[in-house]
Amino acid sequence: MPERIDRVPVREQDPKVRATNFEEVCFGYDAQEAKREASRCLACKKPRCVEACPVSIKIPEFISAVHKGDFEAAYQIINIDSSLPAICGRVCPQETQCEGSCILGIKGQPVSIGKLERFVADNAMVNGSKASSIPAKNGKRVAVVGSGPAGLACAYDLAKLGYDVTIFESLHKAGGVLTYGIPEFRLPKNAVVEKEIQKLLDMGIKIETNVFVGRTVTIDYLLDKEGFAAVFVGTGAGLPLFLGIDGENLNGVFSANEYLTRSNLMQAFSNEADTPIFRAKKVCVVGGGNVAMDAARTALRLGAEVTVVYRRSEKELPARVEEVHHAKEEGIEFRLLANPVEILGDESGWVKGIKCIKMELGEPDSSGRRSPVPIQGSEFEIETDCVIVALGTKINRLIADTTPGLETDKTGRLLTNQTATSRAGVFAGGDVVTGAATVILAMGEGRKAAAAIHKYISG
Amino acid sequence: MYKIIKKEQLTPLIYSLEIEAPRIACSAKPGQFLIVRPSDNGERTPLTICDYDPQRGSVRIVVQIAGVSSNKICMAKEGDLLYDVAGPLGKPSDFMELPEKELRSCRYLFVAGGVGAAPVYPQAKYLFERGAYVDVIIGARNKDLIIMEDEMRKVCSNLYICTDDGSKGEKGVVTLLMERLCNNGDAGNSGGGKYDMCVAIGPMVMMKFAAITAKKLGLPITVSLNTLMVDGTGMCGACRVSVAGQTMFACVDGPEFNGYDVDFDEAMRRQTLYKKQEQQANAEAGLDFLNGRK
Ligand SMILES: Cc1cc2nc3c(=O)[nH]c(=O)nc-3n(C[C@H](O)[C@H](O)[C@H](O)COP(=O)(O)OP(=O)(O)OC[C@H]3O[C@@H](n4cnc5c(N)ncnc54)[C@H](O)[C@@H]3O)c2cc1C
Ligand SMILES: Cc1cc2nc3c(=O)[nH]c(=O)nc-3n(C[C@H](O)[C@H](O)[C@H](O)COP(=O)(O)OP(=O)(O)OC[C@H]3O[C@@H](n4cnc5c(N)ncnc54)[C@H](O)[C@@H]3O)c2cc1C
Ligand code: SF4
Ligand code: SF4
Ligand code: FES
């Protein structure tokens, strides 16, 4: 039995300092800290953590390698199951996945699996470890549509199998939500996301940006005219939902996607960028997921006083626990059990406040969460000059509408069977199939699709 | 990177650029637009596809300097590279769905305000080449802002010009010409008064009044909305407009909408969201002469 020590704390930027900059909040472990934290793992025979990881990373094995100080071996072990460990180590909701099931969590604190994974991946990047050698090409071409985690993971696995892969991305930069959605202070772009993408380029994968499939070219065109043997669709769920209440088109109301895209993709927080971002004194963010936390903490860093309005209670907040904790530390106020009913404007059409109604929790709904019910007559107003709506997203129908024979459900999600769509040669995975989910699930689906595509092509 | 293969100055503030973009040239249709990002830290700037040539693998845009980004695009030289050109975006014009046989008996009235002549051009050309009857009104503040006159004349039955100050064509605004053409017919017009459809493209305020006028005349009207945009692919909602009481995204549901249904006052207000920052950016870039203009 290893000696029982407490979870090794991870060093972070001071909340007061980080509230004014966009640098990464968490510094991560150094080698000493990682080894010490790794020593806590019991190397369970039937590891519950592995069962709870959507891609079944061999957690005790890699942690044991870390414990021994063989970080390269640890990296290779992780790499069998995940192609984006530096990213997943940072953004996975570990508390509901691997760490949430860790045996040590029953009585005390689970092993810091995410932080260890991140350490191993960062260390490998610094040392320039190659994930795998460049394979010989098999002469078959596959097109990947969308460069989010699903597309990247699919392309990576196909390239490892020798396929000639081209990724088509509608924006000017690859990465999907990793690039346009999740902010720098959680997921550094140059140091992490771009390095992961560079790994793909080094393997000979081509990325063609500014190609909006369905408009610039169609899936049929790629299959029939450009000689691709199969297509993977990983276009995400990018269309923002709005509240549908009065005042939503006032000046000063934004979707979180717009706000975050301006700040992340267009770098509007920097004075060097031409793209403007709305700098408000007070910002009210509606929603309780990761997207809401990211928008709130971005607004805070741009100098605003920020309130998050969420209709359920703290327990139900869907965001990662770490993000909620960080947001609170940074001084973001939470108005829980409250729901907006109207956005209020001044005479010239700019936001001046938001009218909310208090909620209480009723019976559990179909999702198993207790559903919020408005308390009659409990309306109250919050003064604010900006409202950011972070209610979730739905699927852009463009690909389905421009690809004959591609079936979707009512909400536009592509229907698949083991990642194969209703069209021969067309596969899909990630948010476009599941609806807005997580990076690790999207990545896992992308890898599953790569295997299915290989089977389809090699017969 | 996308090479500028030809550049022309049309007026002191308006330039025409032909850009190498083979994929877009093959799929572009009238009514669609591009997103152009001129430089590394540049904005994603929406611009209508004014012409496209699949053989040459090029598309043409006509750009009016309105601020920092349009200025960057216009100041690029022949042979220079633009960082990003994405498209074609938005839905093609409605008439693209009509069979050519039907187009032959259609009568269209186009109303172009200033640089709006550029987006009108590919539509008029498409229809005129297929035998439709096409009248075009180009209106501008003064003669220096009238563009594409000769080219337009080749793709329409009659071209009418008006300026606010009377420096070219008739003195007055486009809506006066619209009314006259519909009510009285015109000397050059073989049979005024019987248009099936009007298409108005120009400044938001012009489209608003064109829509009011068209409604008065009982003439259906399509407008093309130049809202603020970021991605142009339906991902951000910056371009949202109220159409018949419903929220629409101009970049994917439009940019063309039924002119009767658009809430123009809201759309105009939303265009001013970044006015302060734009003016400051213009001043810093030495473009303060633009701030006095509408
Ligand atoms: C702000 C924010 C924060 C998040 N935080 C977390 C987190 O902390 N942890 C977590 O696990 N998950 C988080 N998520 C969710 C996670 O990012 C997504 O589930 C994941 O990115 C989905 O991956 P994907 O590859 O399916 O799609 P995306 O990442 O959405 O990528 C799709 C890509 O396809 C492109 N595309 C779309 N249509 C076309 C087309 N027609 N042609 C060409 N390209 C196209 C898009 O531009 C985009 O680049 C967050 C999401 C957001 C928005
Ligand atoms: C679908 C569409 C098609 C367009 N086609 C053309 C065209 O063919 N030729 C042309 O010259 N212009 C066109 N525009 C307008 C053009 O995009 C803007 O003039 C340009 O973005 C202004 O940017 P700027 O930085 O130069 O000026 P800014 O200083 O940013 O703005 C100057 C003025 O332009 C308005 N504006 C700013 N950004 C946008 C934007 N993204 N879209 C619309 N208006 C904006 C502002 O409200 C302001 O009044 C089109 C716009 C759209 C949405
Ligand atoms: S991929 Fe995510 S869930 Fe799996 S071990 Fe890593 S952090 Fe945990
Ligand atoms: S459950 Fe916890 S202790 Fe057991 S192997 Fe997994 S990380 Fe180690
Ligand atoms: S420009 Fe972003 S949704 Fe239309």
Short mmCIF file of C-alpha atoms in Angstrom, two decimals, chain B:
data_model
loop_
_atom_site.label_atom_id
_atom_site.label_comp_id
_atom_site.label_asym_id
_atom_site.label_seq_id
_atom_site.Cartn_x
_atom_site.Cartn_y
_atom_site.Cartn_z
CA MET B 1 -4.00 33.05 -49.50
CA TYR B 2 -5.95 34.56 -52.34
CA LYS B 3 -4.30 36.61 -55.05
CA ILE B 4 -5.71 39.86 -56.40
CA ILE B 5 -5.38 39.44 -60.13
CA LYS B 6 -6.96 42.70 -61.21
CA LYS B 7 -7.80 45.93 -59.49
CA GLU B 8 -9.58 49.05 -60.70
CA GLN B 9 -10.59 52.25 -59.00
CA LEU B 10 -14.20 53.09 -59.85
CA THR B 11 -14.64 56.28 -57.80
CA PRO B 12 -12.49 57.97 -55.15
CA LEU B 13 -13.89 55.57 -52.55
CA ILE B 14 -14.94 52.48 -54.53
CA TYR B 15 -12.68 49.79 -55.97
CA SER B 16 -13.24 46.66 -58.00
CA LEU B 17 -11.05 43.63 -57.31
CA GLU B 18 -10.81 40.35 -59.14
CA ILE B 19 -9.57 37.61 -56.85
CA GLU B 20 -8.24 34.16 -57.60
CA ALA B 21 -10.55 31.70 -55.83
CA PRO B 22 -11.21 28.70 -58.06
CA ARG B 23 -13.48 26.78 -55.72
CA ILE B 24 -15.74 29.77 -55.13
CA ALA B 25 -15.80 30.73 -58.82
CA CYS B 26 -17.28 27.30 -59.63
CA SER B 27 -20.07 27.43 -57.08
CA ALA B 28 -21.00 31.15 -56.82
CA LYS B 29 -24.52 32.22 -57.70
CA PRO B 30 -26.28 35.60 -57.86
CA GLY B 31 -27.33 36.79 -54.41
CA GLN B 32 -24.42 35.20 -52.53
CA PHE B 33 -21.52 36.83 -50.74
CA LEU B 34 -17.98 36.24 -49.54
CA ILE B 35 -16.18 36.81 -46.29
CA VAL B 36 -12.85 38.47 -46.89
CA ARG B 37 -10.15 38.79 -44.25
CA PRO B 38 -7.51 41.09 -45.60
CA SER B 39 -4.68 40.55 -43.13
CA ASP B 40 -3.52 38.52 -40.19
CA ASN B 41 -5.36 40.52 -37.55
CA GLY B 42 -8.06 41.60 -39.99
CA GLU B 43 -11.83 41.46 -39.64
CA ARG B 44 -14.03 38.97 -41.45
CA THR B 45 -15.68 41.38 -43.89
CA PRO B 46 -18.81 40.39 -45.83
CA LEU B 47 -18.87 41.48 -49.50
CA THR B 48 -21.23 40.51 -52.28
CA ILE B 49 -20.00 38.46 -55.21
CA CYS B 50 -20.32 40.92 -58.06
CA ASP B 51 -19.20 38.56 -60.80
CA TYR B 52 -17.66 35.10 -61.12
CA ASP B 53 -15.79 33.29 -63.85
CA PRO B 54 -15.32 29.54 -63.42
CA GLN B 55 -12.96 29.44 -66.43
CA ARG B 56 -10.59 32.02 -65.00
CA GLY B 57 -11.18 30.66 -61.51
CA SER B 58 -11.87 34.11 -60.18
CA VAL B 59 -14.51 36.14 -58.41
CA ARG B 60 -14.99 39.89 -58.41
CA ILE B 61 -15.93 42.16 -55.55
CA VAL B 62 -16.69 45.87 -55.54
CA VAL B 63 -15.84 47.53 -52.27
CA GLN B 64 -16.60 50.95 -50.87
CA ILE B 65 -14.23 52.26 -48.23
CA ALA B 66 -16.37 52.53 -45.11
CA GLY B 67 -13.79 51.96 -42.41
CA VAL B 68 -10.61 50.14 -41.48
CA SER B 69 -11.33 46.75 -43.06
CA SER B 70 -12.79 47.90 -46.34
CA ASN B 71 -9.88 50.35 -46.56
CA LYS B 72 -7.36 47.54 -46.08
CA ILE B 73 -9.02 45.55 -48.85
CA CYS B 74 -9.11 48.55 -51.19
CA MET B 75 -5.50 49.49 -50.50
CA ALA B 76 -4.22 46.03 -51.46
CA LYS B 77 -2.46 46.08 -54.82
CA GLU B 78 -2.70 43.89 -57.88
CA GLY B 79 -0.64 40.78 -57.16
CA ASP B 80 -1.09 41.11 -53.39
CA LEU B 81 -2.53 38.26 -51.37
CA LEU B 82 -5.63 38.45 -49.20
CA TYR B 83 -5.41 36.19 -46.15
CA ASP B 84 -8.82 34.61 -46.39
CA VAL B 85 -11.70 34.50 -48.83
CA ALA B 86 -14.58 32.22 -47.86
CA GLY B 87 -17.76 31.54 -49.76
CA PRO B 88 -20.05 31.53 -51.51
CA LEU B 89 -22.19 32.28 -48.46
CA GLY B 90 -25.90 32.89 -48.05
CA LYS B 91 -28.75 31.63 -50.17
CA PRO B 92 -28.77 32.32 -53.90
CA SER B 93 -31.49 34.69 -55.11
CA ASP B 94 -34.99 33.19 -55.21
CA PHE B 95 -35.25 33.40 -59.00
CA MET B 96 -32.42 30.87 -59.28
CA GLU B 97 -35.05 28.25 -58.54
CA LEU B 98 -37.31 29.26 -61.43
CA PRO B 99 -37.08 27.34 -64.70
CA GLU B 100 -35.51 29.37 -67.51
CA LYS B 101 -38.72 29.17 -69.53
CA GLU B 102 -40.56 31.02 -66.82
CA LEU B 103 -37.85 33.67 -66.51
CA ARG B 104 -38.36 34.70 -70.13
CA SER B 105 -41.74 36.21 -69.34
CA CYS B 106 -40.64 37.88 -66.07
CA ARG B 107 -40.35 41.61 -65.61
CA TYR B 108 -37.92 42.78 -62.98
CA LEU B 109 -37.20 46.22 -61.56
CA PHE B 110 -33.84 46.53 -59.80
CA VAL B 111 -33.10 49.43 -57.49
CA ALA B 112 -29.43 49.96 -56.66
CA GLY B 113 -28.21 52.49 -54.13
CA GLY B 114 -24.55 53.51 -54.47
CA VAL B 115 -22.28 50.51 -54.15
CA GLY B 116 -25.48 48.39 -54.25
CA ALA B 117 -25.02 48.42 -58.02
CA ALA B 118 -22.39 45.72 -57.50
CA PRO B 119 -24.71 43.11 -55.98
CA VAL B 120 -27.46 44.04 -58.45
CA TYR B 121 -25.16 43.40 -61.42
CA PRO B 122 -24.91 39.57 -61.30
CA GLN B 123 -28.66 39.29 -60.75
CA ALA B 124 -29.58 41.59 -63.62
CA LYS B 125 -27.04 39.81 -65.80
CA TYR B 126 -28.37 36.36 -64.99
CA LEU B 127 -31.97 37.35 -65.70
CA PHE B 128 -31.28 39.46 -68.77
CA GLU B 129 -29.15 36.73 -70.36
CA ARG B 130 -32.11 34.38 -69.94
CA GLY B 131 -34.50 36.71 -71.68
CA ALA B 132 -36.20 38.43 -68.77
CA TYR B 133 -37.23 42.05 -69.02
CA VAL B 134 -34.95 43.96 -66.68
CA ASP B 135 -35.07 47.63 -65.73
CA VAL B 136 -32.42 49.04 -63.41
CA ILE B 137 -32.42 52.22 -61.36
CA ILE B 138 -29.08 53.34 -59.95
CA GLY B 139 -29.26 56.11 -57.38
CA ALA B 140 -26.45 57.86 -55.50
CA ARG B 141 -25.74 61.06 -53.65
CA ASN B 142 -23.78 62.50 -56.54
CA LYS B 143 -22.26 61.55 -59.88
CA ASP B 144 -18.94 60.51 -58.33
CA LEU B 145 -20.67 57.65 -56.57
CA ILE B 146 -22.35 56.15 -59.62
CA ILE B 147 -20.56 52.93 -60.55
CA MET B 148 -20.74 50.23 -63.21
CA GLU B 149 -22.93 52.29 -65.50
CA ASP B 150 -21.61 50.91 -68.81
CA GLU B 151 -21.52 47.31 -67.65
CA MET B 152 -25.02 47.56 -66.26
CA ARG B 153 -26.37 49.01 -69.46
CA LYS B 154 -25.31 45.81 -71.23
CA VAL B 155 -27.36 43.59 -68.94
CA CYS B 156 -30.69 45.41 -68.76
CA SER B 157 -33.52 46.63 -70.91
CA ASN B 158 -33.39 50.19 -69.55
CA LEU B 159 -31.04 51.91 -67.13
CA TYR B 160 -32.21 54.91 -65.12
CA ILE B 161 -29.92 57.09 -63.06
CA CYS B 162 -30.74 59.56 -60.35
CA THR B 163 -28.64 61.59 -57.92
CA ASP B 164 -29.63 63.51 -54.80
CA ASP B 165 -27.95 66.67 -56.13
CA GLY B 166 -28.87 66.25 -59.80
CA SER B 167 -25.20 66.05 -60.87
CA LYS B 168 -26.08 63.06 -63.04
CA GLY B 169 -29.35 61.69 -64.39
CA GLU B 170 -32.44 62.88 -62.69
CA LYS B 171 -32.40 64.89 -59.50
CA GLY B 172 -34.11 63.00 -56.72
CA VAL B 173 -34.22 59.73 -54.85
CA VAL B 174 -34.78 56.23 -56.20
CA THR B 175 -38.26 55.92 -54.76
CA LEU B 176 -39.51 58.78 -56.95
CA LEU B 177 -38.26 56.93 -60.01
CA MET B 178 -39.80 53.71 -58.77
CA GLU B 179 -43.18 55.36 -58.46
CA ARG B 180 -42.98 57.01 -61.81
CA LEU B 181 -41.91 53.88 -63.65
CA CYS B 182 -44.70 51.91 -62.07
CA ASN B 183 -47.46 54.48 -62.38
CA ASN B 184 -46.83 56.22 -65.67
CA GLY B 185 -44.37 54.19 -67.57
CA ASP B 186 -41.45 56.03 -69.06
CA ALA B 187 -40.40 57.33 -72.45
CA GLY B 188 -37.79 54.61 -72.83
CA ASN B 189 -39.94 51.97 -71.25
CA SER B 190 -41.97 49.82 -73.54
CA GLY B 191 -44.68 49.08 -71.07
CA GLY B 192 -44.30 50.63 -67.64
CA GLY B 193 -46.36 49.66 -64.70
CA LYS B 194 -46.23 45.92 -64.94
CA TYR B 195 -43.24 44.64 -63.07
CA ASP B 196 -43.61 41.25 -61.43
CA MET B 197 -40.87 41.81 -58.93
CA CYS B 198 -38.63 44.48 -57.49
CA VAL B 199 -35.18 43.90 -55.98
CA ALA B 200 -33.62 46.73 -53.97
CA ILE B 201 -30.02 46.65 -52.72
CA GLY B 202 -28.24 49.54 -51.10
CA PRO B 203 -28.00 51.33 -47.77
CA MET B 204 -30.48 50.02 -45.21
CA VAL B 205 -32.42 53.30 -45.18
CA MET B 206 -32.85 53.23 -48.95
CA MET B 207 -34.13 49.66 -48.79
CA LYS B 208 -36.56 50.67 -46.06
CA PHE B 209 -38.12 53.37 -48.22
CA ALA B 210 -37.98 51.25 -51.35
CA ALA B 211 -39.97 48.61 -49.47
CA ILE B 212 -42.53 51.15 -48.27
CA THR B 213 -42.89 52.46 -51.82
CA ALA B 214 -43.16 49.02 -53.34
CA LYS B 215 -45.85 48.06 -50.87
CA LYS B 216 -47.79 51.20 -51.79
CA LEU B 217 -47.47 50.20 -55.45
CA GLY B 218 -48.50 46.61 -54.75
CA LEU B 219 -45.15 45.42 -56.08
CA PRO B 220 -43.42 42.47 -54.37
CA ILE B 221 -39.91 43.39 -53.28
CA THR B 222 -36.77 41.56 -52.23
CA VAL B 223 -34.03 43.32 -50.26
CA SER B 224 -30.49 42.20 -49.45
CA LEU B 225 -29.48 42.96 -45.88
CA ASN B 226 -25.98 44.14 -45.05
CA THR B 227 -26.08 43.43 -41.32
CA LEU B 228 -23.03 43.13 -39.10
CA MET B 229 -21.51 39.67 -39.42
CA VAL B 230 -18.68 37.65 -37.92
CA ASP B 231 -18.52 34.09 -39.22
CA GLY B 232 -21.14 34.26 -41.99
CA THR B 233 -21.95 30.56 -41.47
CA GLY B 234 -24.79 30.70 -38.93
CA MET B 235 -22.62 30.24 -35.86
CA CYS B 236 -22.75 33.56 -34.01
CA GLY B 237 -26.09 35.32 -34.47
CA ALA B 238 -24.49 38.76 -34.94
CA CYS B 239 -26.42 39.11 -38.18
CA ARG B 240 -29.85 38.45 -36.71
CA VAL B 241 -32.78 40.45 -37.99
CA SER B 242 -36.51 40.38 -37.35
CA VAL B 243 -38.43 39.27 -40.42
CA ALA B 244 -42.20 38.96 -40.09
CA GLY B 245 -41.71 38.97 -36.33
CA GLN B 246 -39.28 36.07 -36.38
CA THR B 247 -35.55 36.14 -35.71
CA MET B 248 -33.57 35.21 -38.81
CA PHE B 249 -29.83 35.01 -39.43
CA ALA B 250 -29.00 37.12 -42.48
CA CYS B 251 -25.96 35.00 -43.36
CA VAL B 252 -27.76 31.65 -43.65
CA ASP B 253 -31.47 32.49 -43.92
CA GLY B 254 -30.70 35.42 -46.23
CA PRO B 255 -29.12 37.78 -47.09
CA GLU B 256 -32.23 38.35 -49.25
CA PHE B 257 -35.62 38.69 -47.61
CA ASN B 258 -39.11 39.85 -48.45
CA GLY B 259 -38.86 43.62 -48.08
CA TYR B 260 -42.37 43.94 -46.64
CA ASP B 261 -41.44 41.81 -43.64
CA VAL B 262 -38.10 43.25 -42.53
CA ASP B 263 -37.90 45.36 -39.37
CA PHE B 264 -35.61 47.98 -40.89
CA ASP B 265 -35.55 50.27 -37.87
CA GLU B 266 -34.19 47.48 -35.71
CA ALA B 267 -31.73 46.45 -38.42
CA MET B 268 -30.44 50.01 -38.74
CA ARG B 269 -30.07 50.34 -35.00
CA ARG B 270 -28.14 47.07 -34.80
CA GLN B 271 -25.72 48.30 -37.48
CA THR B 272 -24.59 51.06 -35.10
CA LEU B 273 -23.46 48.66 -32.35
CA TYR B 274 -19.76 49.35 -32.79
CA LYS B 275 -20.03 52.92 -34.10
CA LYS B 276 -17.85 54.37 -31.35
CA GLN B 277 -15.12 51.80 -31.79
CA GLU B 278 -15.29 52.10 -35.59
CA GLN B 279 -14.91 55.87 -35.42
CA GLN B 280 -11.96 55.58 -33.10
CA ALA B 281 -10.37 52.95 -35.33
CA ASN B 282 -10.93 55.15 -38.37
CA ALA B 283 -9.29 58.11 -36.65
CA GLU B 284 -6.30 55.97 -35.66
CA ALA B 285 -5.98 54.74 -39.24
CA GLY B 286 -6.16 58.29 -40.57
CA LEU B 287 -9.59 57.69 -42.07
CA ASP B 288 -11.36 60.35 -40.03
CA PHE B 289 -12.76 61.86 -43.22
CA LEU B 290 -15.21 58.95 -43.19
CA ASN B 291 -16.72 59.81 -39.85
CA GLY B 292 -18.77 62.67 -41.14
CA ARG B 293 -20.47 60.44 -43.67
CA LYS B 294 -23.56 58.36 -43.23
#
